[in-house]
Amino acid sequence: MEVQAFVDFRKKVNDNISKVIVGKEKVIDKIIVAFICKGHVLLEDLPGLGKTQLAKSMAKSLNCSFKRIQFTPDMMPSDITGLYFYNQKTSEFQFRGGPILSQFVLADELNRATPRTQSALLEALGEGQVTVEGNTIKLNSPFFVIATQNPVEQFGTFPLPEAQLDRFFVRISLGYPTQIEEKQILDRFLSEDPISDLKAVVSLEEIDYVQNNYTSVYVSEYIKDYIVKIVQATRNSDLALVGASPRGSLALMKASQAFASICGRDFVIPEDVKEMSSEVLLHRIILNDEDNSFIDKIVNLVETPHEEL
């Protein structure tokens, strides 16, 4: 495994996206981690903070085909997956693919769609395929979904069920920019949208390499125990009704491997686990009261392993 390839991949993609998105390098790193792990991102934030611009910038940087789906209550599953229609010229049924067949999909305001339509994404997110009228269609590679939802406005929305939340590799929030960053945004968008000049910075070969080799990053028994203890602590806490599942443990291990690789290491350290734990685990847990710092509290309670790496 060539660690420098991961470092270069992260730098090229992050630097390119940062030409459009101001001051969110750490957030971009974690989205890159999800992409390397072939996971998907739930981007939960208020309107106007750059979610769509971020998704478009990343798709351009990765040279991926891009589709944006604006979810509404009247949308049908076939609007996402595609459908078979009767071609009168050929007297045969033909398949017309939906936007989910793109390599990079922005599922905008996912929680505005009905549960039936939301469920159309489950197979795509979990299996990398869709089934239309009994026929299974493999999705493109790479395949990456960024879904957005507004955490405040709940009128006319359908909250995502826990089973669907668990399909997302990470849940991330951009947050408001600082005063200096907001002024930089004004300067950057003063005359034109910088996304129009954005070019692809990585090749398909580079994407294949990072997605297929990050699992070579070494995970010691101490780190595995550390991950398991954190996840077990979410199940045993009085603050949680339901703790994270073994899928959460696996996701945290994979995220830690990918994060270590883009930091230039071929082994995982406890700080990698701490860095990714909140984004990977929080949306997989049902709390008595909403508390975005819950995972940080859990991590602080679990003893950090010390070893010679």
mmCIF file of C-alpha atoms in Angstrom:
data_model
loop_
_atom_site.group_PDB
_atom_site.id
_atom_site.type_symbol
_atom_site.label_atom_id
_atom_site.label_comp_id
_atom_site.label_asym_id
_atom_site.label_seq_id
_atom_site.Cartn_x
_atom_site.Cartn_y
_atom_site.Cartn_z
ATOM 1 C CA MET A 1 0.000 0.000 0.000
ATOM 2 C CA GLU A 2 1.352 3.414 -1.021
ATOM 3 C CA VAL A 3 0.339 5.870 1.716
ATOM 4 C CA GLN A 4 1.450 8.899 -0.299
ATOM 5 C CA ALA A 5 -1.271 8.145 -2.860
ATOM 6 C CA PHE A 6 -3.904 8.729 -0.160
ATOM 7 C CA VAL A 7 -2.232 11.926 1.029
ATOM 8 C CA ASP A 8 -2.088 13.263 -2.526
ATOM 9 C CA PHE A 9 -5.702 12.249 -3.186
ATOM 10 C CA ARG A 10 -6.915 14.079 -0.078
ATOM 11 C CA LYS A 11 -4.856 17.196 -0.822
ATOM 12 C CA LYS A 12 -5.925 17.492 -4.456
ATOM 13 C CA VAL A 13 -9.629 16.978 -3.759
ATOM 14 C CA ASN A 14 -9.761 19.138 -0.613
ATOM 15 C CA ASP A 15 -7.761 21.994 -2.148
ATOM 16 C CA ASN A 16 -9.960 21.987 -5.237
ATOM 17 C CA ILE A 17 -13.252 22.002 -3.311
ATOM 18 C CA SER A 18 -11.865 24.748 -1.051
ATOM 19 C CA LYS A 19 -11.706 27.038 -4.079
ATOM 20 C CA VAL A 20 -15.509 27.182 -3.744
ATOM 21 C CA ILE A 21 -16.253 26.238 -0.118
ATOM 22 C CA VAL A 22 -14.573 28.506 2.441
ATOM 23 C CA GLY A 23 -13.156 27.307 5.768
ATOM 24 C CA LYS A 24 -14.565 23.761 5.807
ATOM 25 C CA GLU A 25 -11.418 21.720 5.186
ATOM 26 C CA LYS A 26 -12.013 19.393 8.160
ATOM 27 C CA VAL A 27 -15.583 18.700 7.037
ATOM 28 C CA ILE A 28 -14.384 18.018 3.492
ATOM 29 C CA ASP A 29 -11.791 15.572 4.846
ATOM 30 C CA LYS A 30 -14.523 13.547 6.530
ATOM 31 C CA ILE A 31 -16.611 13.477 3.358
ATOM 32 C CA ILE A 32 -13.505 12.266 1.507
ATOM 33 C CA VAL A 33 -13.184 9.514 4.139
ATOM 34 C CA ALA A 34 -16.785 8.427 3.456
ATOM 35 C CA PHE A 35 -16.107 8.412 -0.292
ATOM 36 C CA ILE A 36 -12.964 6.294 0.120
ATOM 37 C CA CYS A 37 -14.965 3.809 2.224
ATOM 38 C CA LYS A 38 -17.706 3.683 -0.437
ATOM 39 C CA GLY A 39 -20.133 5.031 2.142
ATOM 40 C CA HIS A 40 -22.735 7.774 1.809
ATOM 41 C CA VAL A 41 -23.201 11.096 3.564
ATOM 42 C CA LEU A 42 -26.200 12.658 5.276
ATOM 43 C CA LEU A 43 -25.549 16.402 5.256
ATOM 44 C CA GLU A 44 -27.843 17.911 7.861
ATOM 45 C CA ASP A 45 -27.813 21.688 8.015
ATOM 46 C CA LEU A 46 -29.762 24.906 7.576
ATOM 47 C CA PRO A 47 -30.512 26.304 4.096
ATOM 48 C CA GLY A 48 -27.939 28.511 2.408
ATOM 49 C CA LEU A 49 -24.792 27.086 4.002
ATOM 50 C CA GLY A 50 -23.348 25.617 0.805
ATOM 51 C CA LYS A 51 -24.554 21.995 0.799
ATOM 52 C CA THR A 52 -25.385 21.964 -2.914
ATOM 53 C CA GLN A 53 -22.217 23.838 -3.847
ATOM 54 C CA LEU A 54 -20.168 21.353 -1.857
ATOM 55 C CA ALA A 55 -21.734 18.375 -3.640
ATOM 56 C CA LYS A 56 -21.269 19.913 -7.102
ATOM 57 C CA SER A 57 -17.677 20.870 -6.338
ATOM 58 C CA MET A 58 -16.816 17.376 -5.169
ATOM 59 C CA ALA A 59 -18.432 15.730 -8.200
ATOM 60 C CA LYS A 60 -16.436 18.009 -10.519
ATOM 61 C CA SER A 61 -13.214 17.391 -8.607
ATOM 62 C CA LEU A 62 -13.692 13.620 -8.913
ATOM 63 C CA ASN A 63 -14.731 13.839 -12.587
ATOM 64 C CA CYS A 64 -17.967 11.975 -11.819
ATOM 65 C CA SER A 65 -21.312 12.213 -13.580
ATOM 66 C CA PHE A 66 -23.654 14.266 -11.366
ATOM 67 C CA LYS A 67 -27.410 14.372 -10.822
ATOM 68 C CA ARG A 68 -29.427 16.375 -8.322
ATOM 69 C CA ILE A 69 -32.775 15.027 -7.097
ATOM 70 C CA GLN A 70 -35.075 17.585 -5.468
ATOM 71 C CA PHE A 71 -37.308 15.501 -3.231
ATOM 72 C CA THR A 72 -40.966 16.492 -2.881
ATOM 73 C CA PRO A 73 -44.021 14.779 -1.299
ATOM 74 C CA ASP A 74 -45.474 13.851 -4.698
ATOM 75 C CA MET A 75 -42.328 12.135 -5.970
ATOM 76 C CA MET A 76 -42.622 8.445 -6.888
ATOM 77 C CA PRO A 77 -39.939 5.736 -6.504
ATOM 78 C CA SER A 78 -39.714 5.454 -10.308
ATOM 79 C CA ASP A 79 -38.653 9.114 -10.431
ATOM 80 C CA ILE A 80 -35.452 7.962 -8.706
ATOM 81 C CA THR A 81 -34.798 4.483 -10.094
ATOM 82 C CA GLY A 82 -36.220 4.866 -13.589
ATOM 83 C CA LEU A 83 -38.915 2.819 -15.315
ATOM 84 C CA TYR A 84 -39.785 0.604 -18.246
ATOM 85 C CA PHE A 85 -41.845 2.209 -21.007
ATOM 86 C CA TYR A 86 -43.419 0.810 -24.150
ATOM 87 C CA ASN A 87 -41.623 1.899 -27.322
ATOM 88 C CA GLN A 88 -44.208 1.922 -30.096
ATOM 89 C CA LYS A 89 -41.527 1.991 -32.804
ATOM 90 C CA THR A 90 -39.866 -1.223 -31.649
ATOM 91 C CA SER A 91 -42.968 -2.729 -30.005
ATOM 92 C CA GLU A 92 -40.821 -3.519 -26.947
ATOM 93 C CA PHE A 93 -40.478 -2.294 -23.396
ATOM 94 C CA GLN A 94 -37.325 -0.260 -22.809
ATOM 95 C CA PHE A 95 -35.691 0.914 -19.613
ATOM 96 C CA ARG A 96 -35.232 4.617 -19.016
ATOM 97 C CA GLY A 97 -32.785 5.087 -16.164
ATOM 98 C CA GLY A 98 -33.419 7.523 -13.346
ATOM 99 C CA PRO A 99 -30.960 9.945 -11.753
ATOM 100 C CA ILE A 100 -29.789 7.314 -9.241
ATOM 101 C CA LEU A 101 -27.777 5.736 -12.085
ATOM 102 C CA SER A 102 -25.277 8.605 -11.948
ATOM 103 C CA GLN A 103 -21.940 8.226 -10.211
ATOM 104 C CA PHE A 104 -22.534 11.152 -7.851
ATOM 105 C CA VAL A 105 -26.057 11.906 -6.608
ATOM 106 C CA LEU A 106 -27.267 14.837 -4.511
ATOM 107 C CA ALA A 107 -30.508 13.811 -2.792
ATOM 108 C CA ASP A 108 -31.707 17.268 -1.785
ATOM 109 C CA GLU A 109 -34.174 17.579 1.121
ATOM 110 C CA LEU A 110 -34.593 13.825 1.351
ATOM 111 C CA ASN A 111 -36.991 14.102 4.302
ATOM 112 C CA ARG A 112 -39.583 15.878 2.120
ATOM 113 C CA ALA A 113 -40.304 12.642 0.255
ATOM 114 C CA THR A 114 -42.805 10.049 1.486
ATOM 115 C CA PRO A 115 -41.496 6.890 3.204
ATOM 116 C CA ARG A 116 -42.274 4.861 0.082
ATOM 117 C CA THR A 117 -40.035 7.062 -2.030
ATOM 118 C CA GLN A 118 -37.337 7.254 0.656
ATOM 119 C CA SER A 119 -37.241 3.448 0.706
ATOM 120 C CA ALA A 120 -36.314 3.448 -2.997
ATOM 121 C CA LEU A 121 -32.900 4.678 -1.898
ATOM 122 C CA LEU A 122 -32.309 1.855 0.605
ATOM 123 C CA GLU A 123 -31.279 -0.792 -1.916
ATOM 124 C CA ALA A 124 -29.079 1.688 -3.779
ATOM 125 C CA LEU A 125 -27.344 2.831 -0.586
ATOM 126 C CA GLY A 126 -26.896 -0.635 0.865
ATOM 127 C CA GLU A 127 -26.385 -2.876 -2.164
ATOM 128 C CA GLY A 128 -25.178 -0.602 -4.967
ATOM 129 C CA GLN A 129 -28.077 -1.670 -7.186
ATOM 130 C CA VAL A 130 -31.742 -0.971 -7.900
ATOM 131 C CA THR A 131 -34.546 -3.354 -8.789
ATOM 132 C CA VAL A 132 -37.149 -2.197 -11.306
ATOM 133 C CA GLU A 133 -40.053 -4.518 -12.148
ATOM 134 C CA GLY A 134 -38.060 -7.541 -11.046
ATOM 135 C CA ASN A 135 -34.910 -6.643 -12.963
ATOM 136 C CA THR A 136 -31.749 -5.822 -10.984
ATOM 137 C CA ILE A 137 -29.574 -3.038 -12.347
ATOM 138 C CA LYS A 138 -26.059 -2.490 -11.013
ATOM 139 C CA LEU A 139 -25.143 1.103 -10.267
ATOM 140 C CA ASN A 140 -22.115 2.905 -11.656
ATOM 141 C CA SER A 141 -18.733 2.812 -9.932
ATOM 142 C CA PRO A 142 -17.830 4.938 -8.154
ATOM 143 C CA PHE A 143 -21.293 5.512 -6.684
ATOM 144 C CA PHE A 144 -21.694 8.178 -4.010
ATOM 145 C CA VAL A 145 -24.756 9.837 -2.476
ATOM 146 C CA ILE A 146 -24.887 13.045 -0.469
ATOM 147 C CA ALA A 147 -28.371 13.449 1.002
ATOM 148 C CA THR A 148 -29.412 16.686 2.674
ATOM 149 C CA GLN A 149 -32.118 17.549 5.132
ATOM 150 C CA ASN A 150 -33.111 20.637 7.098
ATOM 151 C CA PRO A 151 -32.937 19.884 10.849
ATOM 152 C CA VAL A 152 -35.202 22.805 11.812
ATOM 153 C CA GLU A 153 -38.115 23.036 9.375
ATOM 154 C CA GLN A 154 -40.301 19.973 9.977
ATOM 155 C CA PHE A 155 -43.602 21.109 8.400
ATOM 156 C CA GLY A 156 -44.439 18.894 5.430
ATOM 157 C CA THR A 157 -41.552 16.507 6.076
ATOM 158 C CA PHE A 158 -41.266 12.796 6.806
ATOM 159 C CA PRO A 159 -38.500 12.030 9.334
ATOM 160 C CA LEU A 160 -36.044 9.408 8.134
ATOM 161 C CA PRO A 161 -36.554 6.051 9.880
ATOM 162 C CA GLU A 162 -33.674 4.624 11.913
ATOM 163 C CA ALA A 163 -33.124 1.837 9.349
ATOM 164 C CA GLN A 164 -32.462 4.408 6.634
ATOM 165 C CA LEU A 165 -30.334 6.638 8.857
ATOM 166 C CA ASP A 166 -28.136 3.617 9.555
ATOM 167 C CA ARG A 167 -27.471 3.255 5.825
ATOM 168 C CA PHE A 168 -25.538 6.517 5.813
ATOM 169 C CA PHE A 169 -21.875 6.115 6.629
ATOM 170 C CA VAL A 170 -21.596 9.532 8.297
ATOM 171 C CA ARG A 171 -23.845 12.420 9.259
ATOM 172 C CA ILE A 172 -22.151 15.794 8.933
ATOM 173 C CA SER A 173 -23.026 19.437 9.512
ATOM 174 C CA LEU A 174 -21.280 22.372 7.818
ATOM 175 C CA GLY A 175 -22.255 25.017 10.358
ATOM 176 C CA TYR A 176 -22.143 28.786 10.015
ATOM 177 C CA PRO A 177 -18.953 30.440 8.742
ATOM 178 C CA THR A 178 -16.954 32.808 10.912
ATOM 179 C CA GLN A 179 -17.064 36.540 10.230
ATOM 180 C CA ILE A 180 -13.770 36.393 8.323
ATOM 181 C CA GLU A 181 -14.884 33.348 6.314
ATOM 182 C CA GLU A 182 -18.204 34.971 5.405
ATOM 183 C CA LYS A 183 -16.386 38.022 4.055
ATOM 184 C CA GLN A 184 -14.174 35.691 1.990
ATOM 185 C CA ILE A 185 -17.358 34.145 0.569
ATOM 186 C CA LEU A 186 -18.577 37.597 -0.512
ATOM 187 C CA ASP A 187 -15.225 38.324 -2.172
ATOM 188 C CA ARG A 188 -15.079 34.941 -3.881
ATOM 189 C CA PHE A 189 -18.598 35.157 -5.356
ATOM 190 C CA LEU A 190 -18.460 38.897 -6.120
ATOM 191 C CA SER A 191 -18.230 38.637 -9.910
ATOM 192 C CA GLU A 192 -18.945 34.991 -10.767
ATOM 193 C CA ASP A 193 -19.474 31.528 -9.332
ATOM 194 C CA PRO A 194 -16.022 29.890 -8.930
ATOM 195 C CA ILE A 195 -17.514 26.443 -9.459
ATOM 196 C CA SER A 196 -17.799 27.161 -13.185
ATOM 197 C CA ASP A 197 -13.988 27.124 -13.502
ATOM 198 C CA LEU A 198 -13.480 23.997 -11.397
ATOM 199 C CA LYS A 199 -11.675 21.108 -13.106
ATOM 200 C CA ALA A 200 -11.268 17.416 -12.294
ATOM 201 C CA VAL A 201 -8.136 16.786 -10.228
ATOM 202 C CA VAL A 202 -8.074 12.980 -9.843
ATOM 203 C CA SER A 203 -8.382 10.099 -12.284
ATOM 204 C CA LEU A 204 -10.566 7.005 -12.130
ATOM 205 C CA GLU A 205 -7.424 4.960 -11.479
ATOM 206 C CA GLU A 206 -6.641 7.057 -8.392
ATOM 207 C CA ILE A 207 -10.211 6.622 -7.128
ATOM 208 C CA ASP A 208 -10.033 2.858 -7.649
ATOM 209 C CA TYR A 209 -6.728 2.691 -5.787
ATOM 210 C CA VAL A 210 -7.832 4.535 -2.649
ATOM 211 C CA GLN A 211 -11.197 2.761 -2.488
ATOM 212 C CA ASN A 212 -9.678 -0.700 -2.871
ATOM 213 C CA ASN A 213 -6.567 -0.337 -0.695
ATOM 214 C CA TYR A 214 -7.499 1.669 2.407
ATOM 215 C CA THR A 215 -8.357 -1.574 4.253
ATOM 216 C CA SER A 216 -4.638 -2.424 4.212
ATOM 217 C CA VAL A 217 -4.164 0.138 6.992
ATOM 218 C CA TYR A 218 -3.176 -1.805 10.115
ATOM 219 C CA VAL A 219 -5.657 -1.961 13.004
ATOM 220 C CA SER A 220 -4.120 -3.340 16.217
ATOM 221 C CA GLU A 221 -5.998 -5.406 18.775
ATOM 222 C CA TYR A 222 -5.803 -2.423 21.136
ATOM 223 C CA ILE A 223 -7.615 -0.215 18.610
ATOM 224 C CA LYS A 224 -10.260 -2.874 17.940
ATOM 225 C CA ASP A 225 -10.891 -3.157 21.679
ATOM 226 C CA TYR A 226 -11.092 0.643 21.898
ATOM 227 C CA ILE A 227 -13.710 0.814 19.125
ATOM 228 C CA VAL A 228 -15.784 -1.963 20.689
ATOM 229 C CA LYS A 229 -15.666 -0.308 24.114
ATOM 230 C CA ILE A 230 -16.901 2.995 22.664
ATOM 231 C CA VAL A 231 -19.792 1.301 20.853
ATOM 232 C CA GLN A 232 -20.646 -0.826 23.896
ATOM 233 C CA ALA A 233 -20.698 2.355 26.012
ATOM 234 C CA THR A 234 -23.384 3.845 23.739
ATOM 235 C CA ARG A 235 -25.580 0.809 24.492
ATOM 236 C CA ASN A 236 -25.017 0.960 28.235
ATOM 237 C CA SER A 237 -25.547 4.704 28.686
ATOM 238 C CA ASP A 238 -28.643 5.912 30.538
ATOM 239 C CA LEU A 239 -28.833 8.783 28.038
ATOM 240 C CA ALA A 240 -29.501 6.454 25.088
ATOM 241 C CA LEU A 241 -32.604 4.416 24.356
ATOM 242 C CA VAL A 242 -30.829 2.455 21.608
ATOM 243 C CA GLY A 243 -27.079 2.218 21.159
ATOM 244 C CA ALA A 244 -25.032 1.746 18.000
ATOM 245 C CA SER A 245 -25.168 -1.618 16.211
ATOM 246 C CA PRO A 246 -22.227 -3.777 15.024
ATOM 247 C CA ARG A 247 -22.638 -1.979 11.694
ATOM 248 C CA GLY A 248 -21.580 1.138 13.582
ATOM 249 C CA SER A 249 -18.482 -0.658 14.910
ATOM 250 C CA LEU A 250 -17.493 -1.727 11.399
ATOM 251 C CA ALA A 251 -18.105 1.748 10.015
ATOM 252 C CA LEU A 252 -15.995 3.339 12.748
ATOM 253 C CA MET A 253 -13.116 0.939 12.080
ATOM 254 C CA LYS A 254 -13.233 1.570 8.327
ATOM 255 C CA ALA A 255 -13.518 5.334 8.811
ATOM 256 C CA SER A 256 -10.514 5.255 11.154
ATOM 257 C CA GLN A 257 -8.498 3.337 8.558
ATOM 258 C CA ALA A 258 -9.376 5.803 5.801
ATOM 259 C CA PHE A 259 -8.701 8.818 8.020
ATOM 260 C CA ALA A 260 -5.313 7.400 9.017
ATOM 261 C CA SER A 261 -4.426 6.858 5.351
ATOM 262 C CA ILE A 262 -5.187 10.443 4.269
ATOM 263 C CA CYS A 263 -3.097 11.615 7.241
ATOM 264 C CA GLY A 264 -0.133 9.683 5.850
ATOM 265 C CA ARG A 265 -0.125 6.645 8.146
ATOM 266 C CA ASP A 266 -0.506 2.937 7.435
ATOM 267 C CA PHE A 267 -1.743 2.222 10.962
ATOM 268 C CA VAL A 268 -4.636 3.521 13.069
ATOM 269 C CA ILE A 269 -4.077 5.470 16.288
ATOM 270 C CA PRO A 270 -6.694 6.335 18.954
ATOM 271 C CA GLU A 271 -6.912 9.919 17.660
ATOM 272 C CA ASP A 272 -8.239 8.610 14.319
ATOM 273 C CA VAL A 273 -11.044 6.826 16.149
ATOM 274 C CA LYS A 274 -11.839 9.922 18.203
ATOM 275 C CA GLU A 275 -11.842 12.133 15.112
ATOM 276 C CA MET A 276 -14.440 10.035 13.278
ATOM 277 C CA SER A 277 -16.557 8.677 16.152
ATOM 278 C CA SER A 278 -19.191 11.416 16.363
ATOM 279 C CA GLU A 279 -19.915 11.599 12.631
ATOM 280 C CA VAL A 280 -20.064 7.802 12.320
ATOM 281 C CA LEU A 281 -22.052 6.912 15.443
ATOM 282 C CA LEU A 282 -24.351 9.735 16.530
ATOM 283 C CA HIS A 283 -27.042 9.202 13.857
ATOM 284 C CA ARG A 284 -27.101 5.464 14.678
ATOM 285 C CA ILE A 285 -28.181 6.113 18.275
ATOM 286 C CA ILE A 286 -31.603 7.034 19.692
ATOM 287 C CA LEU A 287 -31.159 9.442 22.614
ATOM 288 C CA ASN A 288 -33.565 10.392 25.376
ATOM 289 C CA ASP A 289 -32.773 14.032 24.607
ATOM 290 C CA GLU A 290 -31.038 15.465 21.563
ATOM 291 C CA ASP A 291 -27.396 15.966 22.499
ATOM 292 C CA ASN A 292 -24.814 16.461 19.736
ATOM 293 C CA SER A 293 -21.987 16.095 22.269
ATOM 294 C CA PHE A 294 -23.126 12.636 23.436
ATOM 295 C CA ILE A 295 -20.421 10.714 21.552
ATOM 296 C CA ASP A 296 -17.708 13.098 22.747
ATOM 297 C CA LYS A 297 -18.822 12.419 26.325
ATOM 298 C CA ILE A 298 -18.722 8.656 25.701
ATOM 299 C CA VAL A 299 -15.246 8.842 24.140
ATOM 300 C CA ASN A 300 -13.966 10.830 27.112
ATOM 301 C CA LEU A 301 -15.253 8.147 29.494
ATOM 302 C CA VAL A 302 -13.541 5.262 27.652
ATOM 303 C CA GLU A 303 -9.873 4.850 28.521
ATOM 304 C CA THR A 304 -7.596 5.660 25.596
ATOM 305 C CA PRO A 305 -5.230 2.764 24.801
ATOM 306 C CA HIS A 306 -1.484 3.363 24.917
ATOM 307 C CA GLU A 307 0.872 1.216 22.924
ATOM 308 C CA GLU A 308 4.030 1.290 20.858
ATOM 309 C CA LEU A 309 2.969 1.505 17.236
#
